[in-house]
């Protein structure tokens, strides 16, 4: 077998190191590992990817043959007409048999059970590998450009959120905000944001979080509450671009702040994010980025831990075809140039609200580069 000079060289190397005959994965369009391997946006039906004999092969689902040939970055696309089996696992077995493969077949840990059973019944020894997860950590230039485009959509969505908040007025004794004659709620604001993201050619995919007041302590808030003056409003976007890669942008705004808890929290988080960014560089310890971020928040008098008050989560995480992937900045691992991270510290208090700031960056040899910049404005601006 000759080593391929393609994006699949890492699979070839893993097969050589493990003395394995091939690699198989099965999934649908929601499987990020499969999206990474194939660049095929897929269907709701499962399909198989096989790497054997130095060739990368996609067993396309029925009705998606043309799309598969257009999008797949590997060597061959087999259609249902090319194969006798009627299941993805069976088709993978057929492909392996066509290459006279035997012995061990490597699969990701999340390969569907029925596909693994089909491989075992065909006489293969099935062994798991995390090689794809490891390979996904460092992005190549094409991936970084895809991430940059997704971040441009996130920026457009954030611009819309800030514009709406800047134009809103307080109404009545409860300080609820009005926008264009209607009460502004988190759902209304989220719809405005998502529409701007779609106009930029990306999909929100229910990844947009808009929270206000006490709801800001829920980092995955999807409810509907009024937006009021003097309260924090957290807007977090993670749109998915047409190439399957995500953006990551988070900002916190306050309309008509009185300069109390929320202002002090904003200054703490802004300073903490910069402290974390300052630690980024090729070879840096990921956990040190988190530790420096937490220490800076602590210097402003906010606790750092895992309760419901203060800095309650990690300083950041990897971003790619998954909105959250390796590495987690709390892990004891070395950062490599080309690693893309969301640096996103926050401070929370159930009785006050929450403040979070997040940006998408790529680690370089001697620092980092923003994949899209957006101002850190405490007061929303039109």
XYZ file of C-alpha atoms in Angstrom:
382
model
C 0.000 0.000 0.000
C 1.386 3.378 -1.041
C 0.948 6.273 1.373
C -1.553 8.780 -0.101
C -0.457 12.391 -0.470
C -3.876 13.666 0.586
C -5.788 14.869 3.625
C -6.148 11.170 4.553
C -2.454 10.585 5.207
C -3.230 10.559 8.934
C -5.511 7.548 8.423
C -2.840 5.731 6.452
C -0.339 6.378 9.253
C -2.784 5.126 11.902
C -3.437 1.919 9.957
C 0.284 1.339 9.619
C 0.899 1.992 13.322
C -1.954 -0.304 14.397
C -1.317 -2.978 11.715
C -4.933 -2.569 10.616
C -6.525 -3.305 7.245
C -8.923 -0.384 7.056
C -10.955 2.331 8.741
C -14.758 2.577 8.690
C -17.283 5.070 9.977
C -21.050 5.209 9.546
C -23.372 8.109 10.291
C -25.724 10.724 8.881
C -25.522 14.439 8.149
C -25.548 15.254 11.851
C -22.350 13.259 12.474
C -19.498 15.762 12.702
C -16.800 13.114 12.376
C -18.280 11.978 9.073
C -18.651 15.574 7.877
C -14.992 16.173 8.631
C -13.870 13.041 6.794
C -16.003 13.518 3.687
C -16.931 17.229 3.446
C -20.233 15.744 2.246
C -23.203 17.549 3.794
C -25.115 14.282 3.662
C -28.678 13.184 4.238
C -30.845 12.032 7.124
C -30.131 8.442 6.046
C -26.938 6.788 7.253
C -24.046 6.216 4.890
C -20.535 4.797 5.162
C -16.988 6.076 4.744
C -14.237 3.521 4.169
C -10.470 4.009 4.005
C -8.707 0.939 2.657
C -5.758 0.265 0.365
C -4.802 3.931 0.452
C -8.204 4.921 -1.011
C -10.939 7.006 0.615
C -14.393 5.794 -0.408
C -17.854 7.199 0.246
C -20.843 4.870 -0.010
C -23.422 7.501 -0.938
C -27.005 7.288 0.340
C -29.760 6.777 -2.205
C -30.677 9.950 -4.073
C -27.525 11.853 -3.108
C -25.070 10.475 -5.671
C -24.536 13.721 -7.584
C -24.121 15.765 -4.415
C -21.683 13.206 -3.025
C -19.534 13.343 -6.159
C -19.568 17.131 -6.035
C -18.649 17.481 -2.354
C -16.595 14.428 -1.430
C -12.865 15.088 -1.207
C -11.771 11.443 -1.403
C -11.105 8.998 -4.221
C -14.316 7.130 -5.078
C -18.070 7.448 -4.598
C -20.008 4.173 -4.662
C -23.747 4.413 -5.251
C -26.385 1.961 -4.003
C -26.446 0.518 -7.533
C -22.735 -0.310 -7.250
C -23.206 -2.458 -4.136
C -25.482 -5.338 -3.216
C -25.846 -4.683 0.519
C -28.797 -2.621 1.741
C -27.249 -1.200 4.928
C -24.282 1.178 5.388
C -22.419 -1.397 7.474
C -23.006 -4.051 4.850
C -21.791 -1.737 2.101
C -18.624 -1.005 4.090
C -18.027 -4.772 4.360
C -18.485 -5.095 0.594
C -15.909 -2.399 -0.071
C -13.416 -4.011 2.301
C -13.963 -7.377 0.610
C -13.345 -5.820 -2.814
C -9.885 -4.825 -1.527
C -9.266 -8.286 -0.053
C -8.945 -6.717 3.370
C -8.786 -8.898 6.465
C -7.765 -8.616 10.085
C -8.386 -5.455 12.103
C -10.682 -2.603 11.079
C -10.473 0.637 13.022
C -13.597 2.642 13.881
C -14.328 5.802 15.920
C -15.702 5.229 19.390
C -19.132 6.508 18.318
C -19.573 4.176 15.329
C -23.154 2.801 15.343
C -23.462 -0.565 17.079
C -25.121 -2.267 14.130
C -22.282 -1.278 11.816
C -19.690 -2.646 14.246
C -21.648 -5.902 14.534
C -21.813 -6.210 10.743
C -18.024 -5.845 10.536
C -17.488 -8.457 13.261
C -19.857 -10.940 11.609
C -17.865 -10.524 8.407
C -14.800 -11.756 10.290
C -13.061 -8.468 11.053
C -11.653 -7.583 14.446
C -13.089 -4.169 15.318
C -10.883 -1.770 17.309
C -11.588 1.838 18.257
C -9.353 4.807 17.469
C -9.404 8.503 18.330
C -7.231 9.422 15.337
C -9.921 11.584 13.722
C -10.506 13.565 16.914
C -6.762 14.144 17.213
C -6.465 15.204 13.586
C -9.351 17.664 13.893
C -7.572 19.745 16.534
C -5.187 21.503 14.116
C -6.885 23.228 11.195
C -5.408 23.590 7.733
C -5.671 26.871 5.744
C -8.861 25.765 3.975
C -10.541 24.983 7.290
C -9.435 28.293 8.784
C -10.937 30.151 5.844
C -14.226 28.283 6.346
C -14.161 29.231 10.041
C -13.454 32.845 9.131
C -16.544 32.907 6.888
C -18.717 31.436 9.628
C -17.384 34.069 12.014
C -18.359 36.788 9.533
C -21.946 35.535 9.813
C -21.676 35.628 13.610
C -20.430 39.202 13.387
C -23.417 40.174 11.244
C -25.778 38.634 13.776
C -24.116 40.453 16.666
C -24.258 43.734 14.780
C -28.006 43.256 14.418
C -28.435 42.489 18.121
C -26.557 45.615 19.114
C -28.487 47.774 16.645
C -31.845 46.576 17.984
C -30.809 47.093 21.607
C -29.448 50.570 20.881
C -32.754 51.560 19.289
C -34.919 50.143 22.096
C -36.568 52.411 24.689
C -37.644 51.723 28.256
C -41.406 51.516 28.691
C -43.245 51.762 31.962
C -42.370 51.118 35.570
C -40.925 47.656 35.003
C -38.184 49.054 32.688
C -39.171 46.661 29.895
C -37.720 47.695 26.534
C -39.805 48.494 23.491
C -38.599 48.064 19.915
C -40.649 49.407 16.992
C -43.738 49.643 19.162
C -43.557 46.147 20.624
C -42.173 44.781 23.870
C -38.689 43.414 23.242
C -38.178 39.853 24.453
C -35.280 37.443 24.154
C -37.188 35.471 21.518
C -37.821 38.594 19.425
C -34.149 39.571 19.643
C -33.013 36.020 18.805
C -35.177 36.044 15.665
C -33.615 39.338 14.581
C -30.140 37.896 15.109
C -30.867 34.629 13.306
C -32.289 36.455 10.289
C -29.057 38.430 9.974
C -27.013 35.220 10.197
C -29.059 33.597 7.423
C -28.607 36.649 5.209
C -24.869 36.022 5.465
C -25.287 32.486 4.135
C -24.946 30.594 7.437
C -27.383 28.620 9.585
C -28.101 29.370 13.271
C -29.082 25.684 13.849
C -30.600 26.648 17.229
C -27.113 27.628 18.394
C -28.062 31.247 19.102
C -28.473 32.091 22.787
C -30.109 35.360 23.863
C -30.603 35.735 27.599
C -31.520 38.661 29.830
C -31.322 39.335 33.553
C -31.273 36.237 35.733
C -31.609 34.010 32.646
C -28.000 34.932 31.761
C -26.810 32.377 34.304
C -28.105 29.661 31.933
C -25.475 29.428 29.190
C -27.873 27.479 26.952
C -30.994 29.560 27.541
C -33.718 29.179 24.874
C -36.675 30.681 26.749
C -38.590 33.910 26.342
C -38.247 36.677 28.916
C -38.570 40.468 28.631
C -35.440 42.511 27.982
C -35.211 45.343 30.510
C -33.035 48.404 30.884
C -30.333 48.093 33.508
C -30.117 44.297 33.057
C -27.405 42.301 31.332
C -28.202 40.848 27.912
C -25.938 38.003 26.782
C -25.899 37.238 23.053
C -23.932 34.112 22.058
C -23.721 32.988 18.435
C -22.314 29.794 16.911
C -23.617 29.724 13.318
C -22.637 26.951 10.934
C -21.355 28.021 7.549
C -22.040 26.250 4.247
C -18.805 24.243 4.557
C -19.869 22.818 7.926
C -17.628 24.909 10.188
C -18.857 27.072 13.065
C -18.336 30.594 14.265
C -18.228 31.616 17.924
C -18.950 35.121 19.183
C -20.377 36.254 22.529
C -21.056 39.741 23.821
C -22.891 41.251 26.790
C -24.797 44.531 26.615
C -26.649 46.651 29.147
C -29.125 49.360 28.156
C -29.020 52.317 30.570
C -26.737 50.743 33.162
C -26.388 52.398 36.529
C -22.771 51.208 36.716
C -23.302 48.665 39.498
C -22.597 44.918 39.614
C -22.867 44.515 35.862
C -20.207 47.138 35.136
C -17.747 45.605 37.591
C -18.444 42.141 36.171
C -17.924 43.386 32.615
C -14.544 44.902 33.490
C -13.514 41.665 35.201
C -14.480 39.481 32.247
C -12.939 41.838 29.705
C -9.651 41.850 31.605
C -9.803 38.074 32.129
C -10.355 37.389 28.439
C -7.319 39.482 27.573
C -5.268 37.647 30.200
C -6.213 34.349 28.571
C -5.443 35.614 25.080
C -2.033 36.813 26.253
C -1.105 33.215 27.148
C -1.849 31.840 23.669
C 1.019 30.648 21.479
C 2.216 27.444 19.893
C 3.508 25.152 22.656
C 1.587 26.933 25.425
C -0.117 24.909 28.147
C -3.889 24.992 27.596
C -4.623 24.770 31.317
C -2.458 27.843 31.970
C -4.781 29.865 29.716
C -7.693 28.841 31.923
C -5.773 29.430 35.152
C -4.692 32.950 34.170
C -8.246 33.778 33.117
C -9.643 32.552 36.435
C -6.943 34.381 38.409
C -7.815 37.666 36.726
C -11.488 37.244 37.526
C -10.542 36.437 41.111
C -8.518 39.658 41.273
C -11.770 41.558 40.736
C -13.364 39.784 43.693
C -15.407 37.166 41.860
C -15.119 33.470 42.833
C -13.973 30.876 40.326
C -15.430 27.399 40.665
C -18.309 25.219 39.563
C -21.282 26.520 41.539
C -23.799 29.019 40.199
C -21.935 32.212 41.140
C -18.756 33.724 39.704
C -16.673 32.105 36.951
C -18.411 28.753 36.643
C -16.962 27.155 33.482
C -13.795 26.790 31.447
C -12.062 29.681 29.703
C -12.543 28.204 26.257
C -12.739 25.245 23.902
C -11.957 24.147 20.385
C -14.235 25.024 17.472
C -14.513 23.382 14.054
C -17.128 21.181 12.406
C -18.448 20.803 15.955
C -19.384 23.964 17.800
C -17.400 22.552 20.741
C -14.534 20.134 20.255
C -11.039 19.453 21.577
C -9.170 20.940 23.260
C -10.867 22.065 26.456
C -8.694 24.762 27.997
C -8.977 23.093 31.399
C -7.040 20.126 30.018
C -3.323 19.667 30.571
C -2.321 19.709 26.919
C 0.006 21.679 24.664
C -1.553 24.017 22.135
C -0.351 23.637 18.565
C -0.304 26.342 15.892
C -3.475 26.029 13.825
C -5.676 25.181 16.821
C -8.878 27.244 16.699
C -10.377 28.265 20.029
C -13.278 30.206 21.448
C -11.906 32.203 24.389
C -15.056 32.809 26.428
C -14.878 33.643 30.157
C -17.916 34.761 32.111
C -19.166 35.857 35.534
C -22.635 35.037 36.887
C -24.874 35.789 39.846
C -28.465 34.505 39.926
C -29.626 37.672 41.679
C -27.837 40.031 39.274
C -27.440 38.400 35.867
C -24.412 37.340 33.868
C -21.602 38.713 31.735
C -19.776 36.686 29.088
C -17.404 37.687 26.287
C -16.180 35.298 23.619
C -14.069 35.486 20.459
C -12.792 32.988 17.898
C -9.014 32.857 17.435
C -6.405 30.655 15.800
C -3.192 29.869 17.681
C -0.006 30.910 15.866
C 3.657 30.171 16.545
C 4.070 33.243 18.730
C 0.527 34.242 19.696
C -2.898 34.228 18.079
C -5.019 35.799 15.362
C -8.669 36.806 15.582
C -10.799 35.097 12.927
C -13.128 38.070 12.986
C -13.120 41.076 15.308
C -16.061 42.718 17.005
C -15.957 45.595 19.548
C -16.444 44.817 23.225
C -19.036 47.483 23.927
C -20.811 47.483 27.275
C -23.442 49.964 26.070
C -25.090 48.949 22.758
C -24.368 51.280 19.852
C -26.447 51.851 16.743
